[in-house]
Amino acid sequence: MEKEKTFLGQPRGLSTLFFTEMWERFSYYGMRAILVYFMYDAVANGGLGLPKGTAVAIMSIYGSLVYMSSIVGGWISDRLLGSNKSVFYGGILIMLGHIVLATPLGIPALFVSMMLIVIGTGLLKSNVSGMVGHLYSKDDIRRDAGFSIFYMGINIGGLLAPIIVGILGQEVNYHLGFSIAAIGMFIGLVQYYVQGKTTLKSVAIAPTNPLSAAEKKTFFRAVVLVLLALAVLFGPAAATGHLSVDIFINFISVLGIFLPIYYFTKMLRSKDVTPDEKKKVLAYIPLFLSAIVFWSLEEQGSSILALFAADRTQSTLFGINIPASLYQTLNPLFVVLLTPVFVWLWTKLGSRQPRTEVKFAIGLVLAGLSFLLLMLPSLLFGVEERVSPLWLVLSFFIMIAGEMCLSPVGLSVTTKLAPKAFEAQTLAIWLLADASSQAINAQIARFYTPQTEGMYYGIVGGVAVVVGIILYLARKPIRNLIGNIH
Ligand code: GLU
Ligand code: ASP
């Protein structure tokens, strides 16, 4: 028999998915590295001239919608398109979204672009990770390693993006930056199409649970109804010029709280979920809530901490000038550096390694500490003096050590605890924690002012540490519900 060609000892399809997601994340994080500055920079400098507070809130709402939409993307792939096509169409929408932002059409372009990227990412992100799962049988021992390699791909994209898009976007012109993001997604699409023809030709090509003709009719009717409802809800406010960014932000924040409640209630009441599976859903709830707190802090890396980078740190380090967007490389850089360390550590500890719920608690405490650390610059030097960028570097380092304890572990525990009947939506449920966290961030950002930054970091960091400790104290009952899954 011909020996199977592999990529780092993994199925060849992993290489295709790795690079597709790497380029998609390159375009996403590249765009995000400059977006906040583009929004609040003065029109004369090529920005949109929005107030800083609004710009930060839009970053969060946008981040929230991008992950919330994976519920829709998961559903479309399950019932209409299959993951393979969903990823491709999603990529096209994302590329168009960046192209729109590369045009000098101002605020309308921003909103059209956001819409395209939200729907596109909804179609692409959870499906591309789902396809990674499809490459392995359930008991293939390469599965976890495959996911770690894939997570590295995400972060290599996230690492290159602020360097290339950030420098060109901030030092030359924002629109050039957004064009580079579009080109990145284009390369990813070509690569997916060409390489995927051989490596993914039989992976997830059909919907798993296709709609019948009658269901299709009901579906399209429901789409029309939802659009009408939205028109009724927002139409009058828009027509009379009262549709403010604030109304929209509040609406999404409510959705961010409501959606997980809806999902968990649905799982706990479904007759397709066995009593044993329901216990696991119950155990998953505290982990999910902790993940919301964790992502809330982690995602502020590209909003509140981006302001810290621009306004509070000295713009040179060892004599070299650093554009603020470059700080966005720190998160993915530390993920790339620390992943091998943590894989080694968990392997070395073997069965003595902390259980999932304890790893989550450690992750939260570290995230909290990374914020508590940022209380010090204003306490020591006041808020007028710019401080060394190393404060931010150390803060990101601690945060990412926490991410290593929570994020990859979270992905795998989600796939293990999700009930069978909800399997296809599993990754969408995990992304929902990140979506909710950013819906909450859009609200708490209001409490941030440069004058009171120390208090802000102290309270937010303190909450994360306390939640981490509570989770640690609750580890026994959680473990009883989880059973013997590691
Ligand atoms: N930062 C990761 C990504 O962009 C993880 C997001 C999450 O799992 O919430 O894929
Ligand atoms: N660490 C983020 C996600 O893991 C990526 C980033 O912020 O660039 O994978």
Coordinates of C-alpha atoms and ligand atoms in Angstrom, one line a residue:
M1 CA 0.0 0.0 0.0
E2 CA 1.2 3.5 -0.8
K3 CA 2.3 5.3 2.3
E4 CA 0.1 8.2 3.3
K5 CA 1.8 11.6 2.7
T6 CA 1.9 13.6 5.9
F7 CA 2.4 17.2 7.2
L8 CA 4.5 17.1 10.4
G9 CA 3.3 13.5 10.8
Q10 CA -0.3 14.7 10.5
P11 CA -2.9 14.2 7.6
R12 CA -2.1 16.4 4.6
G13 CA -5.4 18.2 5.0
L14 CA -4.1 19.7 8.2
S15 CA -1.5 21.7 6.1
T16 CA -4.3 23.1 3.9
L17 CA -6.4 24.1 6.9
F18 CA -3.4 25.4 8.9
F19 CA -2.5 27.9 6.1
T20 CA -6.1 28.8 5.3
E21 CA -6.7 29.8 9.0
M22 CA -3.2 31.4 9.3
W23 CA -4.0 33.7 6.4
E24 CA -7.6 34.4 7.6
R25 CA -6.2 35.3 11.1
F26 CA -3.5 37.4 9.4
S27 CA -6.2 39.4 7.7
Y28 CA -8.4 39.6 10.9
Y29 CA -5.6 40.6 13.4
G30 CA -3.9 42.8 10.9
M31 CA -7.1 44.8 10.4
R32 CA -7.7 44.8 14.2
A33 CA -4.2 46.1 14.9
I34 CA -4.9 49.3 13.1
L35 CA -8.7 49.6 13.3
V36 CA -9.0 51.3 16.7
Y37 CA -6.4 53.9 15.7
F38 CA -8.1 54.4 12.3
M39 CA -11.5 55.0 14.0
Y40 CA -10.3 57.7 16.4
D41 CA -7.5 59.3 14.4
A42 CA -8.5 62.7 13.1
V43 CA -9.9 62.9 9.6
A44 CA -6.9 65.0 8.5
N45 CA -4.7 62.1 9.4
G46 CA -6.7 59.7 7.3
G47 CA -8.8 58.4 10.3
L48 CA -12.5 58.6 10.9
G49 CA -12.4 61.1 13.8
L50 CA -14.7 59.1 16.1
P51 CA -14.5 59.7 19.9
K52 CA -12.0 57.3 21.6
G53 CA -14.6 55.8 23.8
T54 CA -16.8 54.9 20.8
A55 CA -13.9 53.5 18.9
V56 CA -13.1 51.1 21.8
A57 CA -16.7 50.1 22.3
I58 CA -17.0 49.3 18.5
M59 CA -13.8 47.1 18.7
S60 CA -15.6 45.0 21.4
I61 CA -18.9 44.8 19.7
Y62 CA -17.3 43.9 16.4
G63 CA -15.2 41.2 18.1
S64 CA -18.3 39.9 19.8
L65 CA -20.3 39.7 16.6
V66 CA -17.5 38.0 14.7
Y67 CA -17.7 35.1 17.1
M68 CA -21.4 35.2 17.8
S69 CA -22.0 34.7 14.1
S70 CA -20.3 31.3 14.2
I71 CA -23.7 29.9 15.5
V72 CA -25.2 31.0 12.2
G73 CA -22.2 29.7 10.3
G74 CA -22.3 26.3 12.0
W75 CA -26.0 26.0 11.2
I76 CA -25.6 27.0 7.6
S77 CA -22.9 24.4 7.1
D78 CA -24.8 21.6 8.9
R79 CA -28.0 22.2 7.1
L80 CA -27.3 23.9 3.8
L81 CA -23.7 23.9 2.5
G82 CA -21.4 21.6 4.4
S83 CA -18.2 22.9 6.0
N84 CA -16.0 22.6 3.0
K85 CA -18.0 25.2 0.9
S86 CA -18.9 27.3 4.0
V87 CA -15.2 28.0 4.5
F88 CA -14.7 29.0 0.9
Y89 CA -17.6 31.4 0.7
G90 CA -16.8 32.8 4.1
G91 CA -13.3 33.6 2.9
I92 CA -14.7 35.4 -0.1
L93 CA -16.9 37.6 2.1
I94 CA -14.0 38.3 4.5
M95 CA -11.8 39.4 1.6
L96 CA -14.5 41.7 0.2
G97 CA -14.9 43.1 3.7
H98 CA -11.2 44.2 3.8
I99 CA -11.4 45.5 0.3
V100 CA -14.3 47.8 1.3
L101 CA -12.3 49.1 4.2
A102 CA -9.4 49.8 1.9
T103 CA -11.6 52.3 0.0
P104 CA -11.8 55.9 1.3
L105 CA -15.5 55.8 1.9
G106 CA -15.5 56.6 5.6
I107 CA -18.0 55.4 8.1
P108 CA -20.5 53.7 5.7
A109 CA -17.6 51.6 4.4
L110 CA -16.7 50.7 8.0
F111 CA -20.2 49.3 8.7
V112 CA -20.5 47.5 5.3
S113 CA -17.1 46.0 5.9
M114 CA -18.0 44.9 9.4
M115 CA -21.1 43.2 8.2
L116 CA -19.2 41.3 5.5
I117 CA -16.5 40.2 7.9
V118 CA -18.9 39.2 10.6
I119 CA -20.9 36.9 8.3
G120 CA -17.7 35.7 6.6
T121 CA -15.9 34.8 9.8
G122 CA -19.1 33.1 11.1
L123 CA -18.9 30.8 8.0
L124 CA -15.2 30.3 8.1
K125 CA -13.9 30.1 11.6
S126 CA -15.8 27.4 13.4
N127 CA -16.0 25.3 10.2
V128 CA -12.3 25.4 9.5
S129 CA -11.6 24.2 13.1
G130 CA -14.4 21.6 12.8
M131 CA -12.7 20.3 9.6
V132 CA -9.5 19.8 11.6
G133 CA -11.6 17.5 13.8
H134 CA -12.9 15.6 10.7
L135 CA -9.3 14.7 9.6
Y136 CA -9.0 12.3 12.5
S137 CA -11.0 9.3 13.8
K138 CA -12.2 9.8 17.4
D139 CA -9.4 7.6 18.8
D140 CA -6.6 8.9 16.6
I141 CA -3.8 9.7 19.1
R142 CA -2.6 12.5 16.8
R143 CA -5.8 14.5 17.3
D144 CA -4.7 16.7 20.2
A145 CA -1.3 17.4 18.7
G146 CA -3.1 18.3 15.5
F147 CA -5.2 20.9 17.3
S148 CA -2.0 22.4 19.0
I149 CA -0.3 22.7 15.6
F150 CA -3.5 24.4 14.2
Y151 CA -3.5 26.8 17.2
M152 CA 0.1 27.7 16.4
G153 CA -1.1 28.5 12.8
I154 CA -3.7 30.9 14.1
N155 CA -1.0 32.7 16.1
I156 CA 1.6 32.8 13.4
G157 CA -1.0 34.6 11.3
G158 CA -1.7 36.9 14.3
L159 CA 2.0 37.5 14.8
L160 CA 2.9 38.5 11.2
A161 CA -0.2 40.6 10.8
P162 CA 0.6 43.6 13.1
I163 CA 4.2 43.7 11.8
I164 CA 3.2 44.0 8.1
V165 CA -0.3 45.4 8.2
G166 CA 0.4 47.5 11.3
I167 CA 3.6 49.1 10.1
L168 CA 2.3 49.9 6.6
G169 CA -1.1 50.9 8.0
Q170 CA 0.2 53.2 10.7
E171 CA 3.4 54.5 9.1
V172 CA 2.1 54.9 5.5
N173 CA -1.6 54.9 5.3
Y174 CA -4.5 53.0 6.8
H175 CA -6.1 52.0 3.5
L176 CA -2.8 50.4 2.4
G177 CA -2.9 48.4 5.6
F178 CA -6.5 47.2 5.0
S179 CA -5.5 46.3 1.3
I180 CA -2.7 44.0 2.7
A181 CA -5.3 42.3 4.9
A182 CA -7.4 41.7 1.8
I183 CA -4.4 40.3 -0.1
G184 CA -3.7 37.9 2.9
M185 CA -7.2 36.5 2.7
F186 CA -6.9 36.2 -1.1
I187 CA -3.7 34.1 -0.7
G188 CA -5.5 32.0 1.9
L189 CA -8.4 31.4 -0.5
V190 CA -6.3 30.4 -3.5
Q191 CA -4.3 28.1 -1.3
Y192 CA -7.5 26.5 0.1
Y193 CA -9.0 26.1 -3.3
V194 CA -5.9 24.7 -5.1
Q195 CA -4.5 22.5 -2.3
G196 CA -7.9 21.6 -0.9
K197 CA -8.8 19.9 -4.3
T198 CA -6.5 17.1 -3.4
T199 CA -6.1 17.1 0.4
L200 CA -9.7 17.9 1.4
K201 CA -11.7 16.5 -1.5
S202 CA -13.8 14.2 0.6
V203 CA -13.8 16.2 3.9
A204 CA -17.2 17.8 5.0
I205 CA -18.4 18.3 1.4
A206 CA -22.1 17.9 2.2
P207 CA -24.3 19.2 5.0
T208 CA -24.6 16.6 7.8
N209 CA -28.3 17.2 8.3
P210 CA -29.7 18.8 5.2
L211 CA -32.9 20.8 5.2
S212 CA -35.8 19.1 3.4
A213 CA -37.6 21.1 0.7
A214 CA -40.4 22.0 3.2
E215 CA -37.9 23.1 5.8
K216 CA -36.1 25.2 3.3
K217 CA -39.3 27.1 2.7
T218 CA -39.8 27.6 6.4
F219 CA -36.2 28.7 6.7
F220 CA -36.4 31.4 4.0
R221 CA -39.7 32.6 5.5
A222 CA -38.0 32.9 8.9
V223 CA -35.1 34.9 7.4
V224 CA -37.6 37.3 5.9
L225 CA -39.4 37.6 9.3
V226 CA -36.2 38.3 11.2
L227 CA -35.2 41.0 8.7
L228 CA -38.7 42.5 9.0
A229 CA -38.4 42.4 12.8
L230 CA -35.0 44.1 12.7
A231 CA -36.5 46.8 10.3
V232 CA -39.3 47.4 12.7
L233 CA -37.0 47.4 15.7
F234 CA -34.3 49.8 14.2
G235 CA -36.1 51.3 11.2
P236 CA -37.9 54.2 13.0
A237 CA -34.8 55.1 15.0
A238 CA -32.7 55.0 11.8
A239 CA -35.2 57.0 9.8
T240 CA -35.4 59.8 12.4
G241 CA -31.6 59.8 12.9
H242 CA -31.8 58.4 16.4
L243 CA -30.0 55.1 15.7
S244 CA -27.0 55.9 17.7
V245 CA -24.0 53.6 18.0
D246 CA -25.0 53.4 21.7
I247 CA -28.3 51.7 21.0
F248 CA -26.6 49.2 18.8
I249 CA -23.9 48.5 21.4
N250 CA -26.6 47.9 24.0
F251 CA -28.5 45.6 21.8
I252 CA -25.5 43.4 21.1
S253 CA -24.6 43.4 24.8
V254 CA -28.0 42.0 25.7
L255 CA -27.7 39.4 22.9
G256 CA -24.3 38.5 24.3
I257 CA -25.9 37.6 27.7
F258 CA -29.1 36.1 26.3
L259 CA -27.6 33.7 23.7
P260 CA -25.6 31.5 26.1
I261 CA -28.6 31.3 28.5
Y262 CA -30.8 30.2 25.6
Y263 CA -28.2 27.6 24.5
F264 CA -27.7 26.1 27.9
T265 CA -31.4 26.0 28.7
K266 CA -32.0 24.3 25.3
M267 CA -29.3 21.7 26.0
L268 CA -30.6 21.0 29.5
R269 CA -34.2 20.6 28.4
S270 CA -33.6 18.7 25.1
K271 CA -35.0 15.2 25.0
D272 CA -32.1 14.3 22.7
V273 CA -29.6 14.8 25.6
T274 CA -29.1 11.9 28.0
P275 CA -29.2 12.5 31.8
D276 CA -25.4 11.7 31.9
E277 CA -24.8 14.3 29.2
K278 CA -26.8 16.8 31.2
K279 CA -24.5 16.4 34.1
K280 CA -21.6 17.2 31.9
V281 CA -23.5 20.3 30.6
L282 CA -23.9 21.4 34.2
A283 CA -20.2 21.0 34.8
Y284 CA -19.4 22.9 31.7
I285 CA -21.4 26.0 32.9
P286 CA -18.9 27.2 35.5
L287 CA -16.1 26.6 33.0
F288 CA -17.9 28.6 30.4
L289 CA -18.6 31.5 32.8
S290 CA -14.9 31.5 33.8
A291 CA -13.9 31.6 30.1
I292 CA -16.1 34.7 29.7
V293 CA -14.1 36.4 32.4
F294 CA -10.8 35.3 31.0
W295 CA -11.6 36.4 27.4
S296 CA -12.9 39.7 28.7
L297 CA -9.4 40.5 29.9
E298 CA -7.6 38.9 27.0
E299 CA -9.6 40.7 24.4
Q300 CA -9.0 44.1 26.0
G301 CA -5.4 43.6 24.7
S302 CA -6.6 45.1 21.4
S303 CA -8.9 47.8 22.9
I304 CA -8.0 49.3 26.3
L305 CA -4.4 48.1 26.2
A306 CA -4.1 49.4 22.7
L307 CA -4.8 52.9 24.2
F308 CA -2.2 52.2 26.9
A309 CA 0.3 51.4 24.1
A310 CA -0.5 54.5 22.2
D311 CA -0.9 57.1 25.0
R312 CA 1.0 55.8 28.0
T313 CA 4.2 54.1 26.8
Q314 CA 7.3 55.8 25.6
S315 CA 7.4 55.5 21.8
T316 CA 10.9 54.2 21.7
L317 CA 12.5 51.2 23.2
F318 CA 16.4 51.0 23.3
G319 CA 16.3 53.9 20.8
I320 CA 14.1 52.2 18.3
N321 CA 10.7 53.8 17.3
I322 CA 7.8 51.5 17.9
P323 CA 4.4 52.0 16.3
A324 CA 1.6 51.3 18.8
S325 CA 0.0 48.6 16.6
L326 CA 3.2 46.5 17.0
Y327 CA 2.2 45.7 20.6
Q328 CA -0.4 43.5 19.1
T329 CA 2.3 41.0 18.2
L330 CA 3.0 40.3 21.8
N331 CA 0.0 38.1 22.4
P332 CA 0.5 35.8 19.4
L333 CA 4.3 35.9 19.9
F334 CA 4.1 34.6 23.4
V335 CA 1.5 31.9 22.3
V336 CA 4.0 30.7 19.7
L337 CA 6.9 30.7 22.2
L338 CA 4.9 29.3 25.1
T339 CA 2.9 26.5 23.4
P340 CA 5.9 24.1 23.2
V341 CA 6.8 24.9 26.8
F342 CA 3.3 24.0 28.0
V343 CA 3.0 21.0 25.8
W344 CA 6.3 19.8 27.3
L345 CA 5.2 20.7 30.8
W346 CA 1.9 18.8 30.6
T347 CA 3.6 15.8 29.0
K348 CA 6.2 15.8 31.7
L349 CA 3.6 16.0 34.5
G350 CA 1.6 13.3 32.8
S351 CA -1.1 12.1 35.1
R352 CA 0.0 14.5 37.9
Q353 CA -0.9 17.6 35.8
P354 CA -3.7 19.7 37.1
R355 CA -7.2 18.8 36.0
T356 CA -9.1 21.0 33.5
E357 CA -11.0 23.0 36.1
V358 CA -7.8 23.8 38.0
K359 CA -6.0 24.8 34.8
F360 CA -8.9 27.2 34.2
A361 CA -8.5 28.6 37.7
I362 CA -4.8 29.2 37.2
G363 CA -5.5 30.8 33.8
L364 CA -7.9 33.3 35.4
V365 CA -5.6 34.2 38.3
L366 CA -2.8 34.9 35.8
A367 CA -5.1 37.0 33.6
G368 CA -6.1 38.9 36.7
L369 CA -2.4 39.4 37.7
S370 CA -1.5 40.7 34.3
F371 CA -4.1 43.5 34.8
L372 CA -3.1 44.1 38.5
L373 CA 0.4 44.7 37.3
L374 CA -0.8 47.6 35.1
M375 CA -2.0 49.4 38.3
L376 CA 1.6 50.1 39.1
P377 CA 2.7 52.5 36.4
S378 CA 0.1 55.1 37.4
L379 CA 0.7 54.5 41.1
L380 CA 4.5 54.9 40.8
F381 CA 4.7 57.6 38.1
G382 CA 1.3 59.2 37.8
V383 CA -0.8 59.3 34.6
E384 CA 1.0 62.2 32.9
E385 CA 4.4 60.6 32.5
R386 CA 4.9 58.0 29.7
V387 CA 6.3 54.7 31.0
S388 CA 8.6 52.0 29.7
P389 CA 6.9 49.6 27.1
L390 CA 8.3 46.8 29.2
W391 CA 5.3 47.1 31.6
L392 CA 3.1 46.1 28.7
V393 CA 5.4 43.3 27.5
L394 CA 5.4 41.8 31.0
S395 CA 1.6 42.1 31.3
F396 CA 1.1 40.4 28.0
F397 CA 3.5 37.6 29.0
I398 CA 1.6 36.8 32.2
M399 CA -1.7 37.0 30.3
I400 CA -0.5 34.5 27.7
A401 CA 0.8 32.1 30.3
G402 CA -2.8 32.1 31.5
E403 CA -4.1 31.7 28.0
M404 CA -2.0 28.5 27.7
C405 CA -3.8 27.1 30.7
L406 CA -7.2 27.9 29.4
S407 CA -7.7 28.3 25.7
P408 CA -6.4 25.0 24.2
V409 CA -7.7 23.1 27.2
G410 CA -11.1 24.8 26.7
L411 CA -11.3 23.7 23.1
S412 CA -10.7 20.2 24.0
V413 CA -12.9 20.1 27.1
T414 CA -15.7 21.6 25.0
T415 CA -15.5 18.8 22.5
K416 CA -15.5 16.3 25.3
L417 CA -18.4 17.7 27.4
A418 CA -20.8 18.8 24.6
P419 CA -23.8 16.5 24.1
K420 CA -23.9 14.4 21.0
A421 CA -27.0 16.1 19.6
F422 CA -25.1 19.4 19.7
E423 CA -21.8 18.1 18.4
A424 CA -21.8 20.2 15.2
Q425 CA -22.3 23.4 17.1
T426 CA -19.7 22.6 19.7
L427 CA -17.0 25.0 18.5
A428 CA -19.6 27.7 18.1
I429 CA -20.6 27.3 21.8
W430 CA -16.9 27.7 22.8
L431 CA -16.6 30.9 20.7
L432 CA -19.8 32.2 22.3
A433 CA -17.8 32.6 25.5
D434 CA -15.5 35.0 23.7
A435 CA -18.5 36.7 22.1
S436 CA -20.1 37.3 25.4
S437 CA -16.9 38.6 27.0
Q438 CA -16.6 41.3 24.3
A439 CA -20.3 42.2 24.6
I440 CA -19.6 42.8 28.3
N441 CA -16.4 44.7 27.4
A442 CA -18.3 47.1 25.3
Q443 CA -20.2 48.1 28.5
I444 CA -17.3 48.1 31.0
A445 CA -15.1 50.2 28.6
R446 CA -17.3 53.1 29.7
F447 CA -15.7 53.0 33.1
Y448 CA -12.2 53.4 31.7
T449 CA -10.7 56.9 31.8
P450 CA -7.0 57.7 31.4
Q451 CA -7.1 59.6 34.8
T452 CA -8.5 56.6 36.7
E453 CA -6.7 53.8 34.8
G454 CA -5.1 52.3 38.0
M455 CA -8.5 51.8 39.5
Y456 CA -9.8 50.3 36.3
Y457 CA -7.0 47.7 36.0
G458 CA -7.3 47.0 39.7
I459 CA -11.0 46.3 39.7
V460 CA -11.1 44.3 36.5
G461 CA -7.9 42.3 37.5
G462 CA -9.2 41.8 41.0
V463 CA -12.5 40.3 39.7
A464 CA -10.6 37.8 37.6
V465 CA -8.5 36.7 40.5
V466 CA -11.5 36.3 42.8
V467 CA -13.4 34.3 40.1
G468 CA -10.3 32.1 39.7
I469 CA -10.2 31.4 43.4
I470 CA -13.9 30.6 43.5
L471 CA -13.5 28.2 40.7
Y472 CA -10.6 26.5 42.5
L473 CA -12.7 26.2 45.6
A474 CA -15.6 24.6 43.6
R475 CA -13.3 22.1 41.8
K476 CA -14.7 19.0 43.7
P477 CA -18.4 19.4 42.9
I478 CA -17.4 20.3 39.3
R479 CA -15.3 17.2 39.1
N480 CA -18.1 15.0 40.4
L481 CA -20.3 16.2 37.6
I482 CA -17.6 15.8 34.9
G483 CA -16.8 12.2 35.9
N484 CA -13.6 10.6 34.8
I485 CA -12.8 12.7 31.7
H486 CA -9.4 14.3 32.3
Ligands
GLU1 N1 -7.4 34.0 19.7 C1 -7.9 32.8 19.2 C2 -8.3 32.9 17.8 O1 -8.3 34.0 17.2 C3 -9.0 32.2 20.1 C4 -10.3 32.8 20.1 C5 -11.2 32.0 21.1 O2 -11.1 30.8 21.2 O3 -12.1 32.6 21.7 O4 -8.7 31.9 17.2
ASP2 N1 -4.0 34.6 21.1 C1 -5.0 34.9 20.2 C2 -5.8 33.6 19.8 O1 -5.2 32.7 20.2 C3 -4.5 35.4 18.9 C4 -4.1 36.9 18.9 O2 -4.6 37.7 19.7 O3 -3.4 37.3 18.0 O4 -5.2 32.5 19.4

